[in-house]
Amino acid sequence: MITRRLQKDKDFQQFSEVSASSFIHNSEETTFDENIDIFGAFINDGKTLISQIECDCKEIWYCGKPIFCAAVGGVASKPEYRRSGGVRETFNAVFEHALNKGADISILYPFSSEYYRKFGYETIFRYIFAECSFKTFEKIDRFSDVTLLTQDNKDIIEKIYNSVALKNNMMFARPGAKNFCTTPYKECTYTYFVNDGKSMGYVYLIPDRSKRTINVEEIIFTDKIALKRLLGFLRTYDGNYDFVNFNKLPVNSPVFEIISDENKLIKRSLFKGGAGRILNVENVLNATVYPKEKGEFSLKITDKQIESNNGIFIVKYENGKGSVRKTTVGDYDISLDICGASRIILGREGLSEEDINYIPNTQINSDCSDFLKAFPKATTIFYEDF
């Protein structure tokens, strides 16, 4: 089996056939984005493409600093060649490519969490879809002092977004107004922001008059004041609309602390979002901001795909900084496979020692309280689709 990067002029026809057979669409609708790296696995001496993966390396915020992330999508195989090892070989090529480009983590949106665990990915973001009657907004004061995002003020939105990214976990970098609609009246999608120099935030929404619903695609805020203002702005729609749908709220979102649900008028559904994978354990441990108090732990990692991650990592930290030393032999406090490590380190669920005991392939040999303190609970948010 041969794996290599695909080229549009050489491989487009086969690429479109794999895409069409996997994602069930007309091959003529297939697009080939030459701005991202696409890898494929071939049989028959490199003549027949059977599997492919798209990989776009971009920055993501981790512990208040940007690190490189391999955003993976378009994982596909022709049905007649599934379970022949094509996807595995293609993932190996993607991992090698991403590491060479300096990526320390990878994220994808899995159709099956169990399937992608075979390649080291684990769910790190769960979100809530919430349908809220406007009656739940009755205790919130209306607020109209907001600004609509357009081409004329697009520089402000990056500042707001990054201010929130610094306080949260796993938010993709958005240089300039990337990922924001700056032509709202043309696209019928609107981003309104508040910014008084201290309290900042925005709400990205799509009105649906036919269903009398405001669909909130993103709501980002630096503090309680900004959140109240944004929710107060949403309430100004209550004369023409009946519901607000929040499409991707973090599980621990404070939105539910502000709006009232005394009459049980909020319908909530829990979904799995993105799955994460650590590509370079040592780099991620070095990039971590640790507690101010002194601590030490030893962590054994098992990774079936990336050999360089295997070993025992001895971490000593104090005053927010840590030193990391890797060894291949010796005692260790806790052992995790790469899935468990990705969940705890990237997902930041704030798990207890008892919780960790239930994670598959975990072994706790001694007190791991310093390990748990190193990765406290944090809000994980990412809205990007790829």
Short mmCIF file of C-alpha atoms in Angstrom, two decimals:
data_model
loop_
_atom_site.label_atom_id
_atom_site.label_comp_id
_atom_site.label_asym_id
_atom_site.label_seq_id
_atom_site.Cartn_x
_atom_site.Cartn_y
_atom_site.Cartn_z
CA MET A 1 0.00 0.00 0.00
CA ILE A 2 1.30 3.45 -0.93
CA THR A 3 0.36 6.67 0.90
CA ARG A 4 1.08 10.16 -0.39
CA ARG A 5 -0.29 13.66 -0.64
CA LEU A 6 -2.96 14.05 -3.32
CA GLN A 7 -2.65 16.50 -6.19
CA LYS A 8 -5.68 18.09 -7.79
CA ASP A 9 -4.51 17.81 -11.40
CA LYS A 10 -3.46 14.19 -10.92
CA ASP A 11 -5.89 12.73 -8.38
CA PHE A 12 -9.11 14.75 -8.54
CA GLN A 13 -11.19 12.12 -10.34
CA GLN A 14 -10.39 9.36 -7.84
CA PHE A 15 -10.68 11.81 -4.93
CA SER A 16 -14.19 12.77 -6.06
CA GLU A 17 -15.18 9.10 -6.39
CA VAL A 18 -14.03 8.23 -2.86
CA SER A 19 -15.81 11.32 -1.52
CA ALA A 20 -19.03 10.56 -3.39
CA SER A 21 -19.16 6.92 -2.31
CA SER A 22 -18.43 7.76 1.33
CA PHE A 23 -20.46 10.93 1.85
CA ILE A 24 -23.23 10.04 -0.65
CA HIS A 25 -23.23 13.03 -2.92
CA ASN A 26 -22.85 13.69 -6.63
CA SER A 27 -19.19 13.48 -7.66
CA GLU A 28 -19.68 16.64 -9.72
CA GLU A 29 -20.33 18.54 -6.47
CA THR A 30 -16.94 17.59 -5.04
CA THR A 31 -14.49 20.38 -4.31
CA PHE A 32 -10.74 19.95 -3.82
CA ASP A 33 -9.26 22.57 -1.47
CA GLU A 34 -5.64 23.06 -2.48
CA ASN A 35 -5.05 25.21 0.61
CA ILE A 36 -5.12 22.14 2.86
CA ASP A 37 -3.17 18.90 2.74
CA ILE A 38 -5.03 15.80 1.53
CA PHE A 39 -3.47 12.37 1.88
CA GLY A 40 -4.53 9.13 0.25
CA ALA A 41 -3.81 5.42 0.44
CA PHE A 42 -3.38 3.55 -2.86
CA ILE A 43 -3.24 -0.10 -3.87
CA ASN A 44 -2.33 -1.72 -7.20
CA ASP A 45 1.12 -0.11 -7.26
CA GLY A 46 -0.31 3.30 -6.52
CA LYS A 47 -3.01 3.25 -9.16
CA THR A 48 -6.19 2.82 -7.10
CA LEU A 49 -7.12 5.33 -4.37
CA ILE A 50 -9.06 3.61 -1.59
CA SER A 51 -8.89 6.00 1.40
CA GLN A 52 -8.23 9.68 2.03
CA ILE A 53 -7.97 12.24 4.85
CA GLU A 54 -7.86 16.04 4.80
CA CYS A 55 -5.53 17.84 7.22
CA ASP A 56 -5.43 21.58 7.84
CA CYS A 57 -2.82 22.74 10.37
CA LYS A 58 -3.83 25.87 12.29
CA GLU A 59 -3.32 27.50 15.66
CA ILE A 60 -5.47 26.72 18.67
CA TRP A 61 -5.35 28.28 22.15
CA TYR A 62 -4.05 26.06 24.94
CA CYS A 63 -3.35 27.41 28.44
CA GLY A 64 -3.56 30.97 27.16
CA LYS A 65 -1.08 30.48 24.34
CA PRO A 66 -1.39 29.36 20.71
CA ILE A 67 -0.09 25.93 19.73
CA PHE A 68 -0.25 24.19 16.37
CA CYS A 69 -3.17 21.83 15.75
CA ALA A 70 -3.90 19.40 12.92
CA ALA A 71 -7.59 19.80 12.09
CA VAL A 72 -8.62 16.53 10.44
CA GLY A 73 -11.69 15.97 8.29
CA GLY A 74 -12.94 14.23 5.18
CA VAL A 75 -11.96 10.77 6.42
CA ALA A 76 -13.27 8.48 3.70
CA SER A 77 -12.88 5.04 2.15
CA LYS A 78 -14.51 3.34 -0.78
CA PRO A 79 -17.02 0.84 0.69
CA GLU A 80 -15.52 -2.12 -1.15
CA TYR A 81 -12.09 -1.44 0.43
CA ARG A 82 -13.13 -0.76 4.02
CA ARG A 83 -11.34 -2.66 6.76
CA SER A 84 -8.37 -3.17 4.47
CA GLY A 85 -6.13 -0.81 6.44
CA GLY A 86 -6.37 2.21 4.14
CA VAL A 87 -7.56 4.66 6.78
CA ARG A 88 -4.94 3.48 9.27
CA GLU A 89 -2.14 3.95 6.76
CA THR A 90 -3.49 7.36 5.80
CA PHE A 91 -3.67 8.43 9.46
CA ASN A 92 -0.05 7.38 9.87
CA ALA A 93 0.87 9.65 6.96
CA VAL A 94 -1.17 12.50 8.43
CA PHE A 95 0.46 12.15 11.85
CA GLU A 96 3.94 12.19 10.33
CA HIS A 97 3.06 15.21 8.21
CA ALA A 98 1.47 17.10 11.12
CA LEU A 99 4.42 16.45 13.43
CA ASN A 100 6.83 17.64 10.75
CA LYS A 101 4.83 20.86 10.47
CA GLY A 102 5.07 21.34 14.24
CA ALA A 103 1.55 20.30 15.28
CA ASP A 104 1.31 19.14 18.89
CA ILE A 105 -2.36 18.11 18.92
CA SER A 106 -5.07 17.07 16.47
CA ILE A 107 -8.84 17.51 16.47
CA LEU A 108 -11.61 15.93 14.40
CA TYR A 109 -15.39 15.54 14.55
CA PRO A 110 -16.05 11.80 14.81
CA PHE A 111 -19.06 10.00 13.36
CA SER A 112 -18.19 7.29 15.90
CA SER A 113 -16.15 7.90 19.04
CA GLU A 114 -15.34 4.20 19.31
CA TYR A 115 -13.98 4.05 15.77
CA TYR A 116 -11.58 6.97 16.21
CA ARG A 117 -10.28 5.73 19.55
CA LYS A 118 -8.34 3.21 17.46
CA PHE A 119 -6.30 6.17 16.22
CA GLY A 120 -5.88 7.85 19.60
CA TYR A 121 -8.78 10.34 19.56
CA GLU A 122 -11.10 10.91 22.50
CA THR A 123 -14.04 13.27 23.01
CA ILE A 124 -12.86 16.52 24.62
CA PHE A 125 -15.89 18.73 23.94
CA ARG A 126 -19.51 18.00 24.81
CA TYR A 127 -22.16 20.59 24.15
CA ILE A 128 -25.80 21.32 24.82
CA PHE A 129 -28.46 22.24 22.29
CA ALA A 130 -31.08 24.24 24.16
CA GLU A 131 -34.47 25.40 22.91
CA CYS A 132 -35.64 28.24 25.16
CA SER A 133 -39.03 29.90 25.19
CA PHE A 134 -38.74 33.68 25.37
CA LYS A 135 -40.69 33.38 28.61
CA THR A 136 -37.42 32.21 30.20
CA PHE A 137 -35.97 35.68 29.44
CA GLU A 138 -38.58 37.61 31.41
CA LYS A 139 -36.24 38.42 34.32
CA ILE A 140 -33.55 39.78 32.01
CA ASP A 141 -33.53 43.50 31.24
CA ARG A 142 -33.63 44.33 27.55
CA PHE A 143 -30.41 45.80 26.20
CA SER A 144 -29.97 47.52 22.84
CA ASP A 145 -26.55 49.18 23.07
CA VAL A 146 -24.87 46.68 20.75
CA THR A 147 -22.94 47.07 17.50
CA LEU A 148 -23.47 45.04 14.35
CA LEU A 149 -20.30 43.52 12.91
CA THR A 150 -19.52 44.78 9.40
CA GLN A 151 -16.45 45.37 7.26
CA ASP A 152 -16.01 48.77 8.93
CA ASN A 153 -15.45 47.43 12.46
CA LYS A 154 -14.16 43.89 11.83
CA ASP A 155 -10.88 44.53 13.68
CA ILE A 156 -12.73 44.70 16.99
CA ILE A 157 -14.09 41.15 16.82
CA GLU A 158 -10.63 39.55 16.90
CA LYS A 159 -9.85 41.38 20.14
CA ILE A 160 -13.09 40.19 21.71
CA TYR A 161 -12.60 36.61 20.56
CA ASN A 162 -8.99 36.42 21.78
CA SER A 163 -9.92 37.93 25.15
CA VAL A 164 -12.29 35.01 25.67
CA ALA A 165 -9.86 32.46 24.20
CA LEU A 166 -7.25 33.43 26.79
CA LYS A 167 -9.67 32.49 29.58
CA ASN A 168 -10.98 29.26 28.10
CA ASN A 169 -9.66 26.05 26.56
CA MET A 170 -9.19 24.77 23.01
CA MET A 171 -10.52 27.74 21.04
CA PHE A 172 -9.15 27.95 17.51
CA ALA A 173 -7.24 31.09 16.59
CA ARG A 174 -9.19 33.41 14.31
CA PRO A 175 -6.87 36.00 12.76
CA GLY A 176 -8.71 39.13 11.72
CA ALA A 177 -12.39 38.53 11.07
CA LYS A 178 -11.87 34.95 9.89
CA ASN A 179 -14.96 32.78 10.52
CA PHE A 180 -17.17 35.86 11.00
CA CYS A 181 -19.75 37.21 8.59
CA THR A 182 -18.99 40.87 7.83
CA THR A 183 -21.73 41.23 5.20
CA PRO A 184 -24.78 40.52 7.41
CA TYR A 185 -27.50 41.98 5.21
CA LYS A 186 -26.30 39.90 2.27
CA GLU A 187 -25.91 36.62 4.16
CA CYS A 188 -28.81 37.15 6.63
CA THR A 189 -26.54 36.12 9.51
CA TYR A 190 -25.73 38.68 12.16
CA THR A 191 -23.02 39.18 14.77
CA TYR A 192 -23.67 41.81 17.42
CA PHE A 193 -21.04 42.73 19.96
CA VAL A 194 -20.66 44.69 23.20
CA ASN A 195 -17.39 46.28 24.21
CA ASP A 196 -16.94 48.88 26.92
CA GLY A 197 -13.22 48.24 27.24
CA LYS A 198 -13.67 45.79 30.10
CA SER A 199 -16.77 43.69 29.49
CA MET A 200 -16.74 42.25 26.00
CA GLY A 201 -18.68 39.67 24.06
CA TYR A 202 -20.65 38.88 20.93
CA VAL A 203 -23.61 36.82 19.79
CA TYR A 204 -23.74 35.32 16.31
CA LEU A 205 -27.33 34.58 15.30
CA ILE A 206 -29.52 33.54 12.39
CA PRO A 207 -33.22 34.54 12.58
CA ASP A 208 -35.81 32.09 11.22
CA ARG A 209 -39.14 33.88 10.85
CA SER A 210 -40.90 30.78 9.50
CA LYS A 211 -40.23 28.94 12.77
CA ARG A 212 -40.35 32.10 14.91
CA THR A 213 -36.91 31.17 16.24
CA ILE A 214 -33.61 32.95 16.80
CA ASN A 215 -30.78 30.48 16.24
CA VAL A 216 -27.72 31.42 18.29
CA GLU A 217 -24.71 29.83 16.63
CA GLU A 218 -22.14 31.36 19.01
CA ILE A 219 -22.28 33.37 22.20
CA ILE A 220 -18.93 34.52 23.60
CA PHE A 221 -18.35 36.77 26.63
CA THR A 222 -15.64 37.81 29.05
CA ASP A 223 -17.77 38.17 32.17
CA LYS A 224 -21.24 38.19 33.69
CA ILE A 225 -21.96 41.77 32.65
CA ALA A 226 -21.27 41.02 28.99
CA LEU A 227 -23.39 37.87 29.11
CA LYS A 228 -26.36 39.71 30.65
CA ARG A 229 -26.11 42.38 27.99
CA LEU A 230 -26.08 39.84 25.16
CA LEU A 231 -29.03 37.94 26.60
CA GLY A 232 -30.79 41.26 27.09
CA PHE A 233 -30.23 42.04 23.44
CA LEU A 234 -31.69 38.68 22.41
CA ARG A 235 -34.79 39.54 24.40
CA THR A 236 -35.45 42.49 22.08
CA TYR A 237 -36.60 39.91 19.51
CA ASP A 238 -39.37 38.55 21.73
CA GLY A 239 -42.13 40.48 19.99
CA ASN A 240 -41.61 38.67 16.70
CA TYR A 241 -40.16 35.36 17.81
CA ASP A 242 -41.14 32.67 20.29
CA PHE A 243 -37.91 30.75 20.86
CA VAL A 244 -34.15 31.09 21.14
CA ASN A 245 -32.13 28.04 20.13
CA PHE A 246 -28.59 27.86 21.53
CA ASN A 247 -26.84 25.45 19.21
CA LYS A 248 -23.49 24.75 20.92
CA LEU A 249 -23.38 25.71 24.57
CA PRO A 250 -20.63 24.20 26.71
CA VAL A 251 -22.01 21.79 29.30
CA ASN A 252 -21.13 24.14 32.15
CA SER A 253 -22.30 27.32 30.38
CA PRO A 254 -23.45 30.08 32.78
CA VAL A 255 -26.24 30.96 30.33
CA PHE A 256 -28.52 28.68 32.33
CA GLU A 257 -27.67 30.57 35.52
CA ILE A 258 -28.95 33.82 34.02
CA ILE A 259 -32.10 32.79 32.19
CA SER A 260 -34.94 31.41 34.29
CA ASP A 261 -36.33 27.92 33.94
CA GLU A 262 -38.79 27.88 36.80
CA ASN A 263 -41.54 26.60 34.52
CA LYS A 264 -39.30 24.04 32.79
CA LEU A 265 -39.53 25.74 29.42
CA ILE A 266 -35.99 24.86 28.31
CA LYS A 267 -35.46 21.69 26.29
CA ARG A 268 -31.86 20.50 26.48
CA SER A 269 -30.04 17.79 24.53
CA LEU A 270 -26.47 16.68 25.10
CA PHE A 271 -24.17 15.95 22.16
CA LYS A 272 -20.57 14.93 21.64
CA GLY A 273 -18.54 17.53 19.81
CA GLY A 274 -14.93 17.35 18.79
CA ALA A 275 -12.43 14.65 19.67
CA GLY A 276 -8.82 15.49 20.45
CA ARG A 277 -5.52 13.68 20.23
CA ILE A 278 -2.11 14.62 21.57
CA LEU A 279 0.52 14.24 18.86
CA ASN A 280 3.52 15.34 20.93
CA VAL A 281 3.07 14.61 24.63
CA GLU A 282 6.33 16.23 25.72
CA ASN A 283 5.57 19.51 23.94
CA VAL A 284 2.05 19.68 25.36
CA LEU A 285 3.30 19.05 28.89
CA ASN A 286 5.90 21.79 28.39
CA ALA A 287 3.23 24.20 27.10
CA THR A 288 0.96 23.59 30.11
CA VAL A 289 0.56 26.37 32.67
CA TYR A 290 0.81 24.66 36.05
CA PRO A 291 -0.46 25.66 39.51
CA LYS A 292 1.47 28.16 41.61
CA GLU A 293 1.90 25.60 44.37
CA LYS A 294 4.68 23.05 44.16
CA GLY A 295 3.90 19.63 42.71
CA GLU A 296 5.36 16.60 40.98
CA PHE A 297 4.02 13.59 39.10
CA SER A 298 5.23 10.81 36.84
CA LEU A 299 3.02 9.79 33.92
CA LYS A 300 3.45 6.75 31.69
CA ILE A 301 1.99 7.08 28.19
CA THR A 302 1.16 4.28 25.76
CA ASP A 303 0.61 5.27 22.13
CA LYS A 304 0.20 2.60 19.42
CA GLN A 305 0.51 5.02 16.49
CA ILE A 306 3.18 7.56 17.51
CA GLU A 307 6.18 5.77 18.98
CA SER A 308 7.87 8.95 20.26
CA ASN A 309 5.02 9.46 22.78
CA ASN A 310 5.73 6.19 24.57
CA GLY A 311 7.59 6.54 27.84
CA ILE A 312 7.45 7.96 31.35
CA PHE A 313 7.20 11.72 31.74
CA ILE A 314 8.40 13.15 35.05
CA VAL A 315 6.96 16.62 35.65
CA LYS A 316 7.93 19.00 38.43
CA TYR A 317 6.12 22.31 38.70
CA GLU A 318 5.97 25.47 40.81
CA ASN A 319 4.86 29.09 40.30
CA GLY A 320 2.98 28.15 37.13
CA LYS A 321 5.98 26.67 35.36
CA GLY A 322 6.98 23.05 34.90
CA SER A 323 10.00 21.03 33.89
CA VAL A 324 9.52 17.83 31.92
CA ARG A 325 11.93 14.92 31.74
CA LYS A 326 11.29 11.77 29.73
CA THR A 327 12.58 8.30 30.55
CA THR A 328 11.80 4.80 29.34
CA VAL A 329 12.21 2.92 32.64
CA GLY A 330 11.28 3.46 36.27
CA ASP A 331 8.31 3.81 38.57
CA TYR A 332 5.35 6.01 37.75
CA ASP A 333 2.29 7.41 39.54
CA ILE A 334 -0.23 6.87 36.78
CA SER A 335 -0.37 5.13 33.41
CA LEU A 336 -2.68 6.25 30.57
CA ASP A 337 -3.07 5.39 26.94
CA ILE A 338 -3.06 8.32 24.52
CA CYS A 339 -6.88 8.49 24.50
CA GLY A 340 -7.10 8.86 28.27
CA ALA A 341 -4.26 11.39 28.32
CA SER A 342 -5.93 13.45 25.58
CA ARG A 343 -9.24 13.46 27.46
CA ILE A 344 -7.70 14.61 30.74
CA ILE A 345 -5.08 17.05 29.44
CA LEU A 346 -7.00 18.59 26.53
CA GLY A 347 -10.61 18.09 27.64
CA ARG A 348 -10.15 19.57 31.11
CA GLU A 349 -13.21 17.99 32.68
CA GLY A 350 -11.75 18.32 36.16
CA LEU A 351 -11.92 14.57 36.84
CA SER A 352 -11.28 13.09 40.28
CA GLU A 353 -9.04 10.09 40.98
CA GLU A 354 -12.15 7.94 41.24
CA ASP A 355 -13.34 9.19 37.83
CA ILE A 356 -9.99 8.41 36.25
CA ASN A 357 -10.11 4.86 37.56
CA TYR A 358 -13.01 4.18 35.18
CA ILE A 359 -11.11 5.35 32.09
CA PRO A 360 -10.01 2.30 30.05
CA ASN A 361 -6.33 1.31 30.15
CA THR A 362 -5.63 3.40 33.25
CA GLN A 363 -3.44 2.27 36.12
CA ILE A 364 -2.89 4.33 39.28
CA ASN A 365 0.10 3.18 41.29
CA SER A 366 0.39 5.94 43.88
CA ASP A 367 -0.99 9.30 44.92
CA CYS A 368 -1.81 11.28 41.76
CA SER A 369 -3.23 14.42 43.40
CA ASP A 370 -0.45 16.58 41.92
CA PHE A 371 -1.31 15.21 38.47
CA LEU A 372 -4.98 16.12 38.91
CA LYS A 373 -4.10 19.63 40.16
CA ALA A 374 -2.03 20.18 37.03
CA PHE A 375 -5.08 19.81 34.77
CA PRO A 376 -7.99 21.54 36.54
CA LYS A 377 -11.46 22.00 35.13
CA ALA A 378 -11.76 24.53 32.34
CA THR A 379 -14.41 25.45 29.76
CA THR A 380 -13.65 23.90 26.38
CA ILE A 381 -15.18 25.64 23.38
CA PHE A 382 -14.76 25.24 19.66
CA TYR A 383 -17.30 26.10 17.02
CA GLU A 384 -15.27 25.49 13.86
CA ASP A 385 -16.51 23.00 11.31
CA PHE A 386 -14.04 21.08 9.15
#
